[in-house]
Short mmCIF file of C-alpha atoms and ligand atoms in Angstrom, two decimals:
data_model
loop_
_atom_site.label_atom_id
_atom_site.label_comp_id
_atom_site.label_asym_id
_atom_site.label_seq_id
_atom_site.Cartn_x
_atom_site.Cartn_y
_atom_site.Cartn_z
CA LEU L 1 -84.22 -3.40 -18.51
CA ASP L 2 -82.16 -5.99 -16.67
CA ARG L 3 -79.76 -6.42 -19.56
CA GLN L 4 -79.52 -2.66 -19.88
CA ILE L 5 -78.58 -2.28 -16.25
CA GLN L 6 -76.09 -5.11 -16.58
CA SER L 7 -74.19 -3.50 -19.43
CA TRP L 8 -74.28 -0.20 -17.60
CA ILE L 9 -72.78 -1.87 -14.56
CA ASP L 10 -70.12 -3.60 -16.65
CA LEU L 11 -69.09 -0.22 -18.03
CA LEU L 12 -69.14 1.31 -14.58
CA CYS L 13 -67.05 -1.43 -13.02
CA SER L 14 -64.49 -1.13 -15.81
CA GLY L 15 -63.95 2.46 -14.73
CA ASP L 16 -65.90 4.30 -17.43
CA ALA L 17 -66.25 7.86 -16.19
CA ARG L 18 -69.43 8.64 -18.09
CA ALA L 19 -71.22 5.56 -16.80
CA LEU L 20 -70.06 6.58 -13.34
CA ALA L 21 -71.40 10.11 -13.66
CA ARG L 22 -74.72 8.80 -14.91
CA ALA L 23 -75.00 6.30 -12.08
CA ILE L 24 -74.27 8.96 -9.49
CA SER L 25 -76.88 11.29 -10.97
CA THR L 26 -79.45 8.52 -10.99
CA VAL L 27 -78.82 7.75 -7.34
CA GLU L 28 -78.65 11.41 -6.33
CA ASN L 29 -81.90 12.32 -8.05
CA ARG L 30 -83.62 9.10 -7.08
CA GLY L 31 -84.12 8.68 -10.81
CA PRO L 32 -85.81 5.68 -12.47
CA GLY L 33 -84.20 2.42 -11.42
CA TRP L 34 -82.04 3.84 -8.66
CA VAL L 35 -82.85 1.04 -6.24
CA ALA L 36 -82.30 -1.67 -8.86
CA LEU L 37 -78.97 -0.07 -9.69
CA LEU L 38 -77.79 0.04 -6.08
CA LYS L 39 -78.92 -3.53 -5.54
CA ALA L 40 -76.87 -4.67 -8.52
CA LEU L 41 -73.86 -2.60 -7.48
CA PHE L 42 -73.76 -3.66 -3.87
CA PRO L 43 -72.02 -7.03 -4.47
CA HIS L 44 -69.21 -5.08 -6.17
CA THR L 45 -68.61 -2.91 -3.11
CA GLY L 46 -66.82 -3.24 0.19
CA ARG L 47 -63.28 -2.79 -1.08
CA ALA L 48 -62.95 0.97 -0.83
CA ARG L 49 -61.63 2.80 2.18
CA VAL L 50 -63.81 5.76 2.97
CA ILE L 51 -62.11 8.74 4.53
CA GLY L 52 -64.26 11.53 5.92
CA ILE L 53 -62.66 14.94 6.16
CA THR L 54 -64.44 17.58 8.12
CA GLY L 55 -63.76 20.89 9.78
CA PRO L 56 -64.90 24.50 9.97
CA PRO L 57 -65.45 26.61 6.84
CA GLY L 58 -62.25 27.71 5.16
CA ALA L 59 -60.03 25.40 7.22
CA GLY L 60 -58.34 24.17 4.07
CA LYS L 61 -60.28 20.94 3.62
CA SER L 62 -60.43 21.12 -0.18
CA THR L 63 -56.78 22.06 -0.44
CA LEU L 64 -55.81 19.15 1.78
CA VAL L 65 -58.08 16.67 0.00
CA ASP L 66 -56.58 17.78 -3.29
CA ARG L 67 -53.02 17.26 -2.02
CA LEU L 68 -53.89 13.96 -0.42
CA ALA L 69 -55.54 12.67 -3.58
CA LYS L 70 -52.50 13.57 -5.65
CA LEU L 71 -50.21 11.89 -3.14
CA TYR L 72 -52.27 8.70 -3.26
CA ARG L 73 -52.08 8.76 -7.03
CA LYS L 74 -48.32 8.44 -6.73
CA MET L 75 -48.50 5.56 -4.28
CA LYS L 76 -48.64 1.94 -5.34
CA ASN L 77 -51.74 0.17 -4.14
CA PRO L 78 -50.58 -3.11 -2.57
CA SER L 79 -53.85 -4.80 -3.47
CA PRO L 80 -55.38 -3.23 -6.55
CA SER L 81 -58.94 -4.42 -6.89
CA ARG L 82 -59.10 -4.47 -10.65
CA GLN L 83 -55.68 -5.35 -11.95
CA ALA L 84 -54.77 -4.71 -15.53
CA ARG L 85 -58.29 -4.03 -16.63
CA GLY L 86 -57.38 -0.77 -18.21
CA PHE L 87 -58.74 1.98 -16.11
CA ASP L 88 -60.04 4.77 -18.31
CA GLY L 89 -57.00 4.14 -20.44
CA ALA L 90 -54.71 5.13 -17.60
CA PRO L 91 -51.50 3.10 -17.68
CA ASP L 92 -50.86 3.44 -13.94
CA ASP L 93 -53.43 0.88 -12.95
CA ASP L 94 -51.48 -0.24 -9.92
CA ARG L 95 -51.91 3.13 -8.23
CA TYR L 96 -54.64 4.04 -5.80
CA ARG L 97 -57.72 5.27 -7.56
CA VAL L 98 -59.43 8.07 -5.80
CA GLY L 99 -63.00 9.31 -5.61
CA ILE L 100 -63.81 12.61 -3.99
CA ILE L 101 -67.22 13.68 -2.79
CA ALA L 102 -67.36 17.33 -1.87
CA VAL L 103 -70.50 18.03 0.10
CA ASP L 104 -71.65 21.63 -0.17
CA PRO L 105 -68.36 22.84 -1.55
CA THR L 106 -67.42 26.44 -2.02
CA SER L 107 -63.92 26.11 -3.35
CA PRO L 108 -62.73 24.17 -6.37
CA TYR L 109 -60.28 21.34 -6.73
CA THR L 110 -57.49 21.15 -9.23
CA GLY L 111 -56.80 17.41 -9.25
CA GLY L 112 -59.45 15.93 -11.48
CA ALA L 113 -62.79 17.11 -12.67
CA ILE L 114 -63.54 20.52 -11.29
CA LEU L 115 -66.70 21.88 -9.83
CA GLY L 116 -69.00 23.88 -12.04
CA ASP L 117 -69.57 23.84 -15.77
CA ARG L 118 -67.28 26.81 -16.20
CA ILE L 119 -64.23 24.71 -15.60
CA ARG L 120 -65.54 21.28 -16.47
CA MET L 121 -63.84 21.40 -19.86
CA GLN L 122 -60.54 20.93 -18.10
CA ASP L 123 -61.54 17.30 -17.54
CA HIS L 124 -59.52 16.31 -20.57
CA PHE L 125 -56.30 17.38 -18.97
CA ALA L 126 -57.12 15.92 -15.62
CA ASP L 127 -56.10 12.60 -14.14
CA PRO L 128 -58.87 10.03 -14.67
CA GLY L 129 -57.61 8.34 -11.51
CA ILE L 130 -59.20 11.14 -9.52
CA TYR L 131 -62.93 11.48 -9.86
CA ILE L 132 -64.57 14.44 -8.15
CA ARG L 133 -68.24 14.87 -7.51
CA SER L 134 -69.81 17.76 -5.74
CA MET L 135 -73.06 17.50 -3.86
CA ALA L 136 -74.36 20.94 -3.20
CA THR L 137 -77.97 19.98 -2.79
CA ARG L 138 -79.28 20.71 0.65
CA GLY L 139 -82.54 19.02 1.35
CA SER L 140 -81.79 16.42 -1.29
CA LEU L 141 -84.41 13.79 -1.94
CA GLY L 142 -82.96 11.04 0.16
CA GLY L 143 -81.48 13.30 2.81
CA LEU L 144 -77.94 14.50 2.40
CA ALA L 145 -76.30 11.80 4.50
CA ARG L 146 -78.17 8.95 2.81
CA THR L 147 -77.51 10.29 -0.65
CA THR L 148 -73.83 10.64 0.17
CA ALA L 149 -73.80 7.05 1.38
CA ASP L 150 -75.37 5.85 -1.87
CA VAL L 151 -72.93 7.85 -3.98
CA THR L 152 -70.13 6.24 -1.96
CA THR L 153 -71.55 2.84 -2.88
CA VAL L 154 -71.42 3.77 -6.56
CA LEU L 155 -67.83 5.00 -6.34
CA ASP L 156 -66.80 1.86 -4.47
CA ALA L 157 -68.34 -0.35 -7.16
CA ALA L 158 -66.60 1.73 -9.81
CA GLY L 159 -63.26 0.64 -8.39
CA ARG L 160 -62.25 3.69 -6.43
CA ASP L 161 -59.89 2.39 -3.76
CA LEU L 162 -60.04 5.51 -1.66
CA ILE L 163 -63.05 7.71 -1.29
CA LEU L 164 -62.51 11.09 0.31
CA ILE L 165 -65.59 12.88 1.56
CA GLU L 166 -65.29 16.56 2.41
CA THR L 167 -67.93 18.15 4.62
CA VAL L 168 -68.13 21.34 6.58
CA GLY L 169 -68.38 20.21 10.16
CA VAL L 170 -71.41 21.96 11.51
CA GLY L 171 -74.67 20.05 11.58
CA GLN L 172 -76.09 16.63 12.25
CA ASP L 173 -76.05 15.87 8.52
CA GLU L 174 -72.29 16.29 8.48
CA ILE L 175 -71.81 14.14 11.53
CA ASP L 176 -73.96 11.46 9.89
CA ILE L 177 -71.85 11.71 6.77
CA VAL L 178 -68.55 11.23 8.55
CA ARG L 179 -70.10 8.32 10.44
CA LEU L 180 -70.31 6.42 7.20
CA ALA L 181 -66.55 6.79 6.83
CA ASP L 182 -64.05 4.17 7.94
CA ILE L 183 -61.63 6.89 8.95
CA THR L 184 -62.55 10.39 10.04
CA VAL L 185 -60.11 13.26 9.86
CA VAL L 186 -61.04 16.44 11.73
CA ILE L 187 -59.28 19.59 10.58
CA LEU L 188 -58.74 22.47 12.97
CA VAL L 189 -56.90 25.71 12.41
CA PRO L 190 -55.16 28.16 14.73
CA GLY L 191 -57.14 31.13 15.93
CA MET L 192 -60.58 29.59 15.81
CA GLY L 193 -61.71 31.14 19.07
CA ASP L 194 -65.26 30.13 19.82
CA ASP L 195 -65.30 27.52 17.11
CA VAL L 196 -63.42 25.25 19.45
CA GLN L 197 -66.59 25.06 21.52
CA MET L 198 -68.49 23.81 18.50
CA ILE L 199 -65.78 21.28 17.82
CA LYS L 200 -65.96 20.07 21.39
CA ALA L 201 -69.67 19.45 21.11
CA GLY L 202 -69.93 16.91 18.35
CA ILE L 203 -66.97 16.59 16.09
CA MET L 204 -64.44 15.89 18.79
CA GLU L 205 -65.69 12.41 19.53
CA ILE L 206 -65.71 11.24 15.94
CA ALA L 207 -62.12 12.19 15.10
CA ASP L 208 -59.76 9.31 14.36
CA ILE L 209 -57.06 11.75 13.30
CA PHE L 210 -56.68 15.43 14.02
CA VAL L 211 -55.11 17.81 11.54
CA ILE L 212 -54.02 21.29 12.50
CA ASN L 213 -53.89 22.97 9.14
CA LYS L 214 -52.49 26.43 8.50
CA SER L 215 -49.71 25.55 10.89
CA ASP L 216 -47.76 28.33 9.23
CA ARG L 217 -49.84 30.63 11.37
CA ASP L 218 -49.38 31.50 15.03
CA GLY L 219 -51.18 29.38 17.55
CA ALA L 220 -50.80 25.87 16.12
CA GLU L 221 -49.14 24.71 19.34
CA ARG L 222 -51.98 26.14 21.36
CA VAL L 223 -54.57 24.21 19.34
CA GLU L 224 -52.50 21.08 19.82
CA ARG L 225 -52.41 21.61 23.59
CA GLU L 226 -56.18 22.13 23.62
CA ILE L 227 -56.81 18.91 21.74
CA ARG L 228 -54.49 17.00 24.06
CA ALA L 229 -56.28 18.46 27.07
CA LEU L 230 -59.65 17.36 25.68
CA GLN L 231 -58.27 13.91 24.94
CA MET L 232 -57.20 13.59 28.57
CA LEU L 233 -60.72 14.39 29.69
CA ALA L 234 -62.40 11.87 27.45
CA ALA L 235 -60.35 8.89 26.33
CA ARG L 236 -61.82 6.76 23.60
CA HIS L 237 -63.33 3.43 24.52
CA ASP L 238 -61.36 1.55 21.91
CA GLY L 239 -58.01 2.68 23.24
CA TRP L 240 -57.01 4.55 20.09
CA THR L 241 -55.53 7.97 20.75
CA PRO L 242 -56.10 10.09 17.67
CA PRO L 243 -52.78 11.46 16.46
CA ILE L 244 -52.38 15.15 15.73
CA VAL L 245 -50.81 16.03 12.40
CA LYS L 246 -49.71 19.56 11.60
CA THR L 247 -50.06 20.60 7.98
CA VAL L 248 -49.69 23.54 5.66
CA ALA L 249 -51.98 22.26 2.93
CA SER L 250 -51.38 25.19 0.61
CA GLU L 251 -47.71 24.22 0.46
CA GLY L 252 -48.23 20.49 0.68
CA ARG L 253 -46.44 20.28 4.02
CA GLY L 254 -47.45 17.48 6.36
CA VAL L 255 -49.49 15.65 3.73
CA THR L 256 -47.16 12.63 3.70
CA GLU L 257 -47.43 12.52 7.49
CA LEU L 258 -51.22 12.62 7.23
CA ALA L 259 -51.19 9.71 4.77
CA ALA L 260 -48.97 7.83 7.25
CA ALA L 261 -51.44 8.53 10.06
CA VAL L 262 -54.28 7.27 7.88
CA ALA L 263 -52.29 4.11 7.12
CA ALA L 264 -51.58 3.60 10.82
CA TYR L 265 -55.23 3.88 11.75
CA ASP L 266 -56.08 1.63 8.85
CA SER L 267 -53.87 -1.16 10.16
CA TYR L 268 -55.25 -0.60 13.64
CA LEU L 269 -58.76 -1.05 12.21
CA GLU L 270 -57.74 -4.28 10.52
CA LYS L 271 -56.80 -5.81 13.85
CA GLU L 272 -59.33 -7.70 15.97
CA GLY L 273 -62.02 -7.14 13.38
CA ARG L 274 -62.44 -3.50 14.29
CA ALA L 275 -63.18 -2.42 10.72
CA LEU L 276 -65.98 -4.93 10.50
CA LYS L 277 -67.36 -3.91 13.87
CA LYS L 278 -67.45 -0.30 12.80
CA ARG L 279 -69.23 -1.20 9.60
CA VAL L 280 -71.78 -3.23 11.51
CA GLU L 281 -72.49 -0.17 13.65
CA ASN L 282 -72.81 2.02 10.59
CA TRP L 283 -75.16 -0.40 8.90
CA GLN L 284 -77.29 -0.69 11.97
CA GLU L 285 -77.95 3.04 11.80
CA ARG L 286 -78.35 3.10 8.06
CA LEU L 287 -80.81 0.24 8.06
CA VAL L 288 -83.03 2.07 10.50
CA GLU L 289 -82.90 5.20 8.35
CA MET L 290 -83.63 3.28 5.17
CA LEU L 291 -86.57 1.58 6.80
CA ARG L 292 -87.89 4.87 8.09
CA ASP L 293 -87.66 6.32 4.57
CA VAL L 294 -89.54 3.45 2.99
CA MET L 295 -92.24 3.44 5.64
CA LEU L 296 -92.75 7.17 5.39
CA GLU L 297 -92.91 7.01 1.64
CA LYS L 298 -95.55 4.31 1.87
CA ALA L 299 -97.56 6.32 4.36
CA ARG L 300 -97.38 9.38 2.13
CA ALA L 301 -98.39 7.40 -0.92
CA HIS L 302 -101.34 6.06 1.04
CA PHE L 303 -102.61 9.39 2.23
CA GLY L 304 -101.19 12.01 -0.05
CA ASP L 305 -99.50 15.09 1.33
CA GLY L 306 -102.78 16.98 1.65
CA SER L 307 -104.39 14.52 4.00
CA MET L 308 -101.40 14.68 6.35
CA ALA L 309 -102.08 18.40 6.65
CA ARG L 310 -105.78 17.72 7.21
CA LEU L 311 -105.01 15.20 9.93
CA ALA L 312 -102.63 17.66 11.56
CA THR L 313 -105.37 20.28 11.59
CA GLU L 314 -107.83 17.93 13.20
CA ILE L 315 -105.29 16.96 15.84
CA ALA L 316 -104.50 20.61 16.55
CA GLU L 317 -108.24 21.26 16.93
CA HIS L 318 -108.42 18.24 19.25
CA LYS L 319 -110.95 16.50 17.04
CA LEU L 320 -108.57 13.54 16.74
CA ASP L 321 -105.83 12.23 18.96
CA PRO L 322 -102.42 11.70 17.34
CA TYR L 323 -101.88 8.28 18.90
CA THR L 324 -104.87 6.76 17.20
CA VAL L 325 -103.98 8.46 13.93
CA VAL L 326 -100.45 7.04 13.93
CA GLU L 327 -101.72 3.62 14.94
CA GLU L 328 -104.19 3.60 12.06
CA ILE L 329 -101.67 4.82 9.51
CA ALA L 330 -99.16 2.19 10.63
CA ALA L 331 -101.79 -0.53 10.40
CA ARG L 332 -102.69 0.47 6.85
CA VAL L 333 -99.06 0.74 5.72
CA ALA L 334 -98.31 -2.68 7.14
CA LYS L 335 -100.92 -4.30 4.92
N1 GTP H 401 -51.92 30.12 5.24
C1 GTP H 401 -52.49 28.99 4.84
N2 GTP H 401 -53.55 29.03 4.02
C2 GTP H 401 -54.10 27.88 3.62
C3 GTP H 401 -53.62 26.63 4.05
N3 GTP H 401 -54.38 25.66 3.51
C4 GTP H 401 -55.32 26.28 2.78
N4 GTP H 401 -55.16 27.61 2.83
C5 GTP H 401 -55.99 28.63 2.18
O1 GTP H 401 -57.21 28.73 2.88
C6 GTP H 401 -58.26 29.04 1.98
C7 GTP H 401 -59.41 28.07 2.13
O2 GTP H 401 -58.98 26.80 1.68
P1 GTP H 401 -60.01 25.68 1.22
O3 GTP H 401 -59.19 24.49 0.90
O4 GTP H 401 -60.91 26.19 0.20
O5 GTP H 401 -60.79 25.46 2.58
P2 GTP H 401 -62.10 24.60 2.83
O6 GTP H 401 -62.03 24.13 4.23
O7 GTP H 401 -62.26 23.58 1.78
O8 GTP H 401 -63.23 25.70 2.69
P3 GTP H 401 -64.82 25.45 2.59
O9 GTP H 401 -65.04 24.28 1.69
O10 GTP H 401 -65.29 26.74 2.03
O11 GTP H 401 -65.31 25.22 3.98
C8 GTP H 401 -57.66 29.07 0.59
O12 GTP H 401 -57.37 30.36 0.24
C9 GTP H 401 -56.39 28.25 0.77
O13 GTP H 401 -55.41 28.61 -0.14
C10 GTP H 401 -52.49 26.62 4.93
O14 GTP H 401 -52.01 25.58 5.37
N5 GTP H 401 -51.98 27.82 5.28
MG1 MG H 402 -63.93 23.16 0.49
#
């Protein structure tokens, strides 16, 4: 099995798209050997920049991600991680290679592989330098945020220099997902009304860059003023003031400016070890989650799902107290 995994990984690291797809499926479905695979892949990771892109439904996230990916494909990567290794037969190996994870997507991309079997046959005409994966599985086995993190690991190992993660910015899952990003872009649009309240609540504080998309519509200035007002109220601890970039994604306007803002934040991160610090914070949270998963799984294996229900019944009927139950389960799992 070890040798099998090794040759699989060699294929994957050389940029083979089929090996990549298989690895992602294995990780996503928690299929046989998924932990062994991630363990083996981890040493090959840490090079990719992960960019989280979030915002309300229909804000133009997919359109913008698509434009951004195509722009990066035209840009020379100053430090290509796998020089001249022949990437899927693509001659432009010195360009950025992009991976896109679309979480719960509703609209398709045109850049690389496209969502859904219906249009998957277009793969042949697409740029192998853009790999797109959709994750539409709510309540996925590992939890959406953790699965997304693991898929990011796979893409990183596969030599994707930039990984763009699109999520609809609504729930805790989405906030967790953008937390695993190095750079978080929050997209707003004019005329959101009450949505701004939602944005204020959680998303506001995670934005490294703001985008006002659909700036061809009335009200872009007003959104900009609102963001500035909120920024005055709550300055970031690290001293970074998130820039505001106006875009019209459907026409490709402002995309170069967005890439410049990303680059600016990237160099800011590189200073004073900020990137590392952020990753330490991310890992601290992820470690706790991973531990919780493993412990829970052990507890479940020990008792079986049915006995959890039985214990719950006995607690509800006050025949048992929950504190003792948890103590006993923990003691058994620890053995
Ligand atoms: N007027 C205008 N329309 C845009 C702009 N950007 C995107 N759109 C349109 O807005 C619609 C939604 O765009 P998507 O890119 O699918 O938006 P999304 O945020 O990915 O949507 P969900 O994934 O469903 O949340 C599409 O019809 C786009 O063509 C823009 O800058 N101006
Ligand atoms: Mg979308």
